Backbone as numpy.savetxt, mean C-alpha at the origin, in Angstrom:
# Nx Ny Nz CAx CAy CAz Cx Cy Cz
-4.66 29.28 -23.85 -4.62 27.84 -23.59 -4.48 27.11 -24.92
-3.62 26.13 -25.00 -3.43 25.34 -26.20 -4.57 24.35 -26.33
-5.10 24.25 -27.55 -6.22 23.33 -27.78 -5.78 21.90 -27.48
-6.67 21.14 -26.81 -6.40 19.74 -26.50 -5.74 19.52 -25.15
-5.27 20.58 -24.50 -4.65 20.43 -23.19 -5.57 20.99 -22.13
-5.70 20.26 -21.05 -6.49 20.74 -19.92 -5.67 21.78 -19.17
-6.35 22.79 -18.62 -5.60 23.79 -17.87 -5.02 23.16 -16.59
-3.88 23.67 -16.18 -3.27 23.19 -14.94 -4.15 23.61 -13.77
-4.28 22.74 -12.77 -5.11 23.13 -11.62 -4.51 24.34 -10.91
-5.37 25.22 -10.43 -4.89 26.38 -9.71 -4.31 25.95 -8.37
-3.54 26.84 -7.77 -2.97 26.54 -6.45 -4.07 26.30 -5.44
-5.12 27.10 -5.52 -6.23 26.96 -4.58 -6.91 25.60 -4.77
-7.12 25.21 -6.02 -7.73 23.92 -6.34 -6.85 22.79 -5.83
-5.55 22.90 -6.03 -4.63 21.86 -5.57 -4.62 21.79 -4.04
-4.68 22.93 -3.38 -4.71 22.95 -1.92 -5.99 22.28 -1.41
-7.10 22.52 -2.09 -8.36 21.89 -1.71 -8.28 20.38 -1.88
-7.76 19.93 -3.02 -7.60 18.49 -3.26 -6.73 17.85 -2.19
-5.64 18.51 -1.86 -4.72 17.98 -0.85 -5.41 17.88 0.50
-6.16 18.92 0.87 -6.88 18.91 2.16 -7.90 17.77 2.19
-8.59 17.56 1.08 -9.58 16.48 1.01 -8.90 15.12 1.16
-7.82 14.91 0.42 -7.12 13.61 0.48 -6.53 13.36 1.86
-5.95 14.38 2.48 -5.41 14.21 3.84 -6.51 13.83 4.82
-7.64 14.54 4.74 -8.77 14.24 5.63 -9.32 12.84 5.35
-9.39 12.47 4.08 -9.92 11.15 3.71 -9.02 10.04 4.23
-7.72 10.20 4.10 -6.79 9.17 4.60 -6.97 8.97 6.10
-7.04 10.07 6.82 -7.21 9.97 8.27 -8.55 9.34 8.63
-9.60 9.74 7.94 -10.94 9.24 8.25 -11.05 7.76 7.88
-10.53 7.37 6.70 -10.58 5.95 6.32 -9.77 5.11 7.30
-8.62 5.63 7.74 -7.79 4.88 8.69 -8.49 4.74 10.03
-9.15 5.80 10.48 -9.79 5.78 11.79 -11.12 5.02 11.79
-11.93 5.23 10.74 -13.30 4.70 10.73 -13.50 3.50 9.83
-12.54 3.24 8.95 -12.76 2.21 7.94 -13.59 2.76 6.79
-13.66 2.00 5.74 -14.36 2.45 4.54 -15.85 2.64 4.78
-16.48 1.65 5.40 -17.94 1.67 5.56 -18.42 2.85 6.39
-17.74 3.14 7.49 -18.21 4.18 8.40 -17.75 5.58 8.02
-16.71 5.70 7.23 -16.26 7.02 6.79 -17.31 7.62 5.86
-17.63 8.88 6.06 -18.64 9.53 5.21 -18.04 10.73 4.52
-18.64 11.08 3.39 -18.23 12.28 2.65 -18.39 13.51 3.55
-19.50 13.57 4.28 -19.75 14.72 5.16 -18.64 14.86 6.22
-18.27 13.76 6.85 -17.24 13.81 7.88 -15.89 14.21 7.28
-15.58 13.68 6.12 -14.32 14.03 5.45 -14.31 15.50 5.08
-15.42 15.99 4.53 -15.52 17.41 4.18 -15.38 18.29 5.42
-16.00 17.89 6.51 -15.91 18.65 7.77 -14.45 18.69 8.23
-13.77 17.55 8.16 -12.36 17.50 8.56 -11.48 18.39 7.68
-11.86 18.52 6.42 -11.09 19.34 5.47 -11.54 20.79 5.46
-12.56 21.11 6.26 -13.12 22.47 6.32 -13.63 22.97 4.98
-14.36 22.08 4.28 -14.96 22.46 3.01 -16.38 21.92 2.95
-17.11 22.35 1.95 -18.46 21.85 1.73 -18.39 20.46 1.10
-19.30 19.54 1.49 -19.29 18.18 0.91 -19.40 18.18 -0.62
-20.04 19.19 -1.19 -20.17 19.23 -2.65 -18.80 19.33 -3.33
-17.82 19.91 -2.64 -16.48 20.02 -3.22 -15.82 18.65 -3.32
-16.07 17.79 -2.34 -15.53 16.43 -2.39 -16.10 15.73 -3.62
-17.40 15.87 -3.80 -18.07 15.23 -4.93 -17.57 15.82 -6.25
-17.34 17.11 -6.28 -16.86 17.77 -7.50 -15.51 17.20 -7.95
-14.61 17.02 -6.99 -13.27 16.55 -7.34 -13.17 15.04 -7.51
-13.95 14.28 -6.74 -13.76 12.83 -6.73 -14.97 12.01 -7.12
-16.10 12.66 -7.35 -17.28 11.97 -7.87 -18.11 11.26 -6.82
-17.51 10.37 -6.07 -18.23 9.60 -5.05 -17.21 9.03 -4.05
-17.71 8.31 -3.10 -16.85 7.77 -2.05 -15.81 6.79 -2.62
-16.23 5.98 -3.60 -15.30 5.03 -4.21 -14.15 5.75 -4.90
-14.49 6.82 -5.64 -13.47 7.60 -6.32 -12.52 8.27 -5.34
-13.08 8.78 -4.25 -12.26 9.40 -3.21 -11.33 8.37 -2.56
-11.87 7.21 -2.26 -11.06 6.16 -1.66 -9.91 5.77 -2.57
-10.21 5.57 -3.85 -9.16 5.18 -4.80 -8.06 6.24 -4.86
-8.45 7.52 -4.86 -7.44 8.59 -4.90 -6.67 8.68 -3.59
-7.36 8.47 -2.48 -6.72 8.60 -1.17 -5.70 7.50 -0.91
-5.92 6.35 -1.49 -5.01 5.23 -1.23 -4.21 4.84 -2.47
-4.06 5.78 -3.39 -3.19 5.53 -4.54 -1.76 5.41 -4.01
-1.18 4.26 -4.18 0.11 3.98 -3.55 1.10 3.48 -4.59
2.24 4.11 -4.60 3.37 3.60 -5.36 4.32 3.00 -4.33
4.50 1.70 -4.38 5.37 1.04 -3.40 6.84 1.39 -3.60
7.14 2.06 -4.70 8.51 2.48 -5.01 9.50 1.32 -4.87
9.07 0.16 -5.37 9.94 -1.01 -5.30 11.19 -0.79 -6.13
12.28 -1.37 -5.70 13.50 -1.26 -6.51 13.30 -1.95 -7.85
13.97 -1.46 -8.85 13.93 -2.08 -10.17 14.45 -3.52 -10.03
13.64 -4.51 -10.44 14.09 -5.90 -10.28 15.45 -6.17 -10.91
15.76 -5.49 -12.01 17.05 -5.71 -12.67 18.22 -5.22 -11.82
17.93 -4.30 -10.88 19.01 -3.75 -10.05 19.27 -4.59 -8.80
18.41 -5.56 -8.53 18.56 -6.36 -7.31 19.47 -7.56 -7.54
20.28 -7.84 -6.54 21.07 -9.06 -6.53 20.10 -10.19 -6.17
19.98 -11.18 -7.01 19.01 -12.27 -6.79 19.19 -12.94 -5.44
20.44 -13.05 -4.96 20.71 -13.72 -3.69 20.40 -12.86 -2.47
20.12 -11.58 -2.67 19.85 -10.68 -1.55 18.49 -9.99 -1.71
17.65 -10.49 -2.60 16.36 -9.85 -2.88 15.45 -9.85 -1.65
15.45 -10.91 -0.87 14.60 -10.97 0.32 14.95 -9.88 1.31
16.21 -9.73 1.58 16.67 -8.68 2.51 16.32 -7.29 1.96
16.57 -7.07 0.69 16.27 -5.77 0.09 14.78 -5.46 0.17
13.96 -6.44 -0.09 12.51 -6.24 -0.09 11.97 -5.97 1.31
12.39 -6.75 2.30 11.92 -6.54 3.68 12.40 -5.18 4.19
13.64 -4.83 3.93 14.17 -3.53 4.34 13.37 -2.40 3.71
13.08 -2.54 2.43 12.31 -1.52 1.71 10.91 -1.37 2.31
10.22 -2.48 2.53 8.86 -2.41 3.05 8.82 -1.85 4.47
9.77 -2.21 5.29 9.81 -1.64 6.64 9.94 -0.12 6.57
10.82 0.36 5.72 10.98 1.82 5.57 9.68 2.45 5.07
9.01 1.80 4.13 7.74 2.34 3.62 6.69 2.40 4.73
6.53 1.33 5.49 5.52 1.30 6.54 5.82 2.32 7.63
7.08 2.51 7.93 7.45 3.45 8.99 7.08 4.89 8.63
7.09 5.23 7.35 6.87 6.63 6.96 5.54 6.89 6.27
4.72 5.88 6.04 3.55 6.07 5.18 2.28 5.55 5.84
1.51 6.47 6.44 0.27 6.04 7.10 -0.80 5.61 6.11
-0.63 5.95 4.82 -1.59 5.53 3.81 -1.60 4.01 3.70
-0.44 3.39 3.80 -0.37 1.93 3.76 -1.13 1.32 4.92
-1.00 1.90 6.09 -1.72 1.39 7.26 -3.22 1.55 7.06
-3.64 2.70 6.54 -5.06 2.91 6.27 -5.58 1.89 5.27
-4.82 1.66 4.22 -5.24 0.70 3.20 -5.33 -0.70 3.79
-4.41 -1.08 4.64 -4.45 -2.40 5.27 -5.68 -2.54 6.16
-5.96 -1.51 6.96 -7.15 -1.56 7.82 -8.41 -1.72 7.00
-8.54 -0.91 5.96 -9.74 -0.97 5.13 -9.78 -2.27 4.35
-8.63 -2.70 3.84 -8.58 -3.94 3.06 -8.98 -5.16 3.84
-8.76 -5.13 5.14 -9.10 -6.28 5.98 -10.60 -6.37 6.26
-11.32 -5.28 6.04 -12.74 -5.25 6.42 -13.69 -4.90 5.29
-13.18 -4.55 4.11 -14.03 -4.05 3.05 -13.59 -4.59 1.70
-14.55 -4.97 0.88 -14.24 -5.54 -0.43 -13.49 -4.56 -1.34
-13.92 -3.30 -1.35 -13.24 -2.30 -2.19 -11.80 -2.12 -1.74
-11.59 -2.11 -0.44 -10.23 -2.00 0.08 -9.39 -3.22 -0.23
-10.00 -4.39 -0.13 -9.28 -5.63 -0.45 -8.88 -5.65 -1.92
-9.79 -5.23 -2.79 -9.47 -5.18 -4.22 -8.34 -4.20 -4.50
-8.37 -3.06 -3.82 -7.32 -2.06 -4.01 -5.97 -2.63 -3.53
-5.98 -3.30 -2.40 -4.75 -3.89 -1.87 -4.23 -4.96 -2.82
-5.12 -5.81 -3.31 -4.68 -6.85 -4.26 -4.08 -6.21 -5.51
-4.69 -5.15 -5.98 -4.19 -4.47 -7.16 -2.82 -3.87 -6.95
-2.64 -3.19 -5.83 -1.35 -2.57 -5.53 -0.26 -3.62 -5.48
-0.49 -4.69 -4.72 0.55 -5.70 -4.57 0.72 -6.52 -5.85
-0.38 -6.84 -6.52 -0.29 -7.61 -7.76 0.44 -6.86 -8.86
0.08 -5.61 -9.05 0.69 -4.82 -10.13 2.15 -4.50 -9.86
2.50 -4.33 -8.60 3.84 -3.84 -8.30 4.80 -4.91 -7.80
4.30 -5.93 -7.14 5.19 -6.98 -6.60 5.38 -8.13 -7.59
4.38 -8.39 -8.40 4.45 -9.51 -9.34 5.62 -9.41 -10.32
5.91 -8.25 -10.90 7.07 -8.19 -11.80 8.39 -8.54 -11.11
8.52 -8.16 -9.85 9.73 -8.51 -9.11 9.80 -10.02 -8.90
8.68 -10.63 -8.54 8.66 -12.08 -8.34 8.97 -12.81 -9.65
8.45 -12.32 -10.75 8.73 -12.94 -12.06 10.23 -12.95 -12.36
10.86 -11.86 -12.02 12.29 -11.73 -12.31 13.14 -12.63 -11.40
12.70 -12.82 -10.16 13.51 -13.53 -9.17 13.28 -15.04 -9.15
12.07 -15.48 -9.40 11.78 -16.90 -9.17 12.31 -17.76 -10.32
12.64 -19.02 -10.02 13.22 -19.90 -11.03 12.25 -20.28 -12.14
10.95 -20.23 -11.89 9.95 -20.58 -12.89 8.90 -19.47 -12.94
8.89 -18.65 -13.98 7.96 -17.53 -14.06 6.48 -17.92 -13.90
6.14 -19.17 -14.17 4.75 -19.60 -13.99 4.37 -19.65 -12.51
5.36 -19.70 -11.64 5.11 -19.72 -10.19 5.11 -18.32 -9.58
5.33 -17.30 -10.39 5.51 -15.93 -9.87 4.31 -15.46 -9.07
3.09 -15.72 -9.51 1.91 -15.23 -8.79 1.82 -15.86 -7.40
2.06 -17.16 -7.30 2.01 -17.82 -5.99 3.12 -17.30 -5.09
4.29 -17.10 -5.65 5.41 -16.62 -4.85 5.18 -15.18 -4.38
4.64 -14.34 -5.26 4.32 -12.96 -4.87 3.27 -12.95 -3.76
2.30 -13.86 -3.84 1.28 -13.94 -2.80 1.90 -14.36 -1.46
2.84 -15.29 -1.49 3.50 -15.72 -0.25 4.35 -14.59 0.34
5.05 -13.86 -0.51 5.81 -12.69 -0.04 4.85 -11.69 0.60
3.73 -11.45 -0.07 2.73 -10.52 0.47 2.23 -10.98 1.83
2.06 -12.30 1.99 1.56 -12.80 3.29 2.53 -12.44 4.41
3.81 -12.51 4.15 4.80 -12.16 5.17 4.81 -10.66 5.45
4.85 -9.87 4.38 4.94 -8.42 4.54 3.67 -7.83 5.15
2.53 -8.31 4.70 1.27 -7.80 5.24 1.02 -8.33 6.65
1.45 -9.55 6.93 1.33 -10.08 8.29 2.16 -9.26 9.26
3.36 -8.90 8.86 4.19 -8.04 9.69 3.50 -6.69 9.90
3.02 -6.11 8.82 2.37 -4.79 8.92 1.15 -4.85 9.83
0.37 -5.90 9.69 -0.83 -6.04 10.52 -0.47 -6.12 12.00
0.53 -6.93 12.34 0.87 -7.11 13.76 1.67 -5.94 14.33
2.42 -5.23 13.49 3.26 -4.13 13.98 2.55 -2.78 13.95
1.79 -2.50 12.88 1.26 -1.15 12.68 -0.24 -1.03 12.91
-0.99 -2.13 12.82 -2.44 -2.06 13.00 -2.82 -2.62 14.37
-2.54 -3.90 14.59 -2.89 -4.53 15.86 -1.91 -4.16 16.97
-0.70 -3.76 16.58 0.34 -3.31 17.50 0.65 -4.33 18.60
0.92 -5.57 18.19 1.34 -6.59 19.14 2.63 -6.09 19.81
2.67 -6.00 21.13 3.87 -5.45 21.79 5.19 -6.12 21.40
5.26 -7.47 21.31 6.56 -8.05 20.93 7.00 -7.66 19.51
6.04 -7.52 18.60 6.39 -7.14 17.23 6.80 -5.67 17.18
6.08 -4.83 17.90 6.42 -3.40 17.94 7.79 -3.19 18.56
8.14 -4.02 19.54 9.40 -3.86 20.26 10.63 -4.25 19.43
10.44 -5.07 18.41 11.59 -5.49 17.60 12.15 -4.33 16.80
13.46 -4.22 16.80 14.13 -3.20 15.99 14.02 -3.60 14.52
14.02 -2.62 13.62 13.95 -2.95 12.20 15.00 -3.97 11.75
16.21 -3.86 12.29 17.27 -4.81 11.91 16.91 -6.23 12.31
16.26 -6.37 13.48 15.83 -7.70 13.93 14.74 -8.25 13.01
13.80 -7.39 12.65 12.72 -7.82 11.75 13.29 -8.28 10.41
14.24 -7.54 9.89 14.86 -7.92 8.63 15.57 -9.27 8.78
16.28 -9.44 9.88 17.00 -10.70 10.11 16.04 -11.89 10.18
14.88 -11.70 10.80 13.90 -12.79 10.90 13.19 -13.05 9.58
12.75 -12.00 8.91 11.88 -12.18 7.74 12.61 -12.35 6.41
13.76 -11.75 6.27 14.45 -11.79 4.97 14.69 -13.21 4.46
15.15 -14.17 5.30 15.36 -15.52 4.78 14.07 -16.18 4.26
12.96 -15.89 4.93 11.68 -16.47 4.48 11.25 -15.86 3.15
11.35 -14.55 3.04 10.98 -13.88 1.78 11.92 -14.33 0.67
13.20 -14.48 0.99 14.17 -14.96 0.00 13.78 -16.35 -0.49
13.41 -17.21 0.44 13.00 -18.58 0.07 11.78 -18.55 -0.85
10.81 -17.71 -0.50 9.61 -17.61 -1.34 9.96 -17.16 -2.75
10.93 -16.29 -2.87 11.28 -15.75 -4.19 12.14 -16.69 -5.02
13.10 -17.37 -4.39 14.14 -18.03 -5.20 14.32 -19.52 -4.97
13.76 -20.09 -3.92 14.01 -21.51 -3.64 13.28 -22.40 -4.65
13.77 -23.60 -4.86 13.06 -24.53 -5.72 11.66 -24.77 -5.17
10.75 -25.06 -6.07 9.37 -25.33 -5.66 9.35 -26.56 -4.75
8.64 -26.49 -3.61 8.66 -27.63 -2.69 7.97 -28.85 -3.28
8.49 -30.00 -2.93 7.87 -31.25 -3.38 6.69 -31.54 -2.46
5.56 -31.89 -3.07 4.36 -32.20 -2.28 3.94 -33.64 -2.51
């Protein structure tokens, strides 16, 4: 082993970590942050609870690892400013359709402070740079990113968590057609006069 480098995790260790994170995601999504327990997660992963603690320290550490999310947003420089709303809504719909971690994070974020902080961090760190690049006044970027988030998270809440039948019934193309103009306005329209 080279001095200063940590050894690579063994395959068995990596398999254990993966089993823990998979069980944690399912348990946090089903039970929420408060009711999910280390014991239940360990039972779901078929391991001893001490292994969860060994790898993640505590419930907060496990939660942070389980909901580590890269939104994989397009590079703001690659987006056409006039089509950013459509690109963003299309991207988020694809992410929500394939990623139950986002749904788990939304459920927990709506009911728990730690989850809310994690959600704010994910969207703030990853959506804010795009808003800065798109909006006409960079000082308005935080407000505009928050408004974009309100649309995207509102859609996710009604389609993937609460499962409102009319929202679930809409085809992705219809959702993009409805939401893209609003997201585009939030990103690029002149600031409204009040």
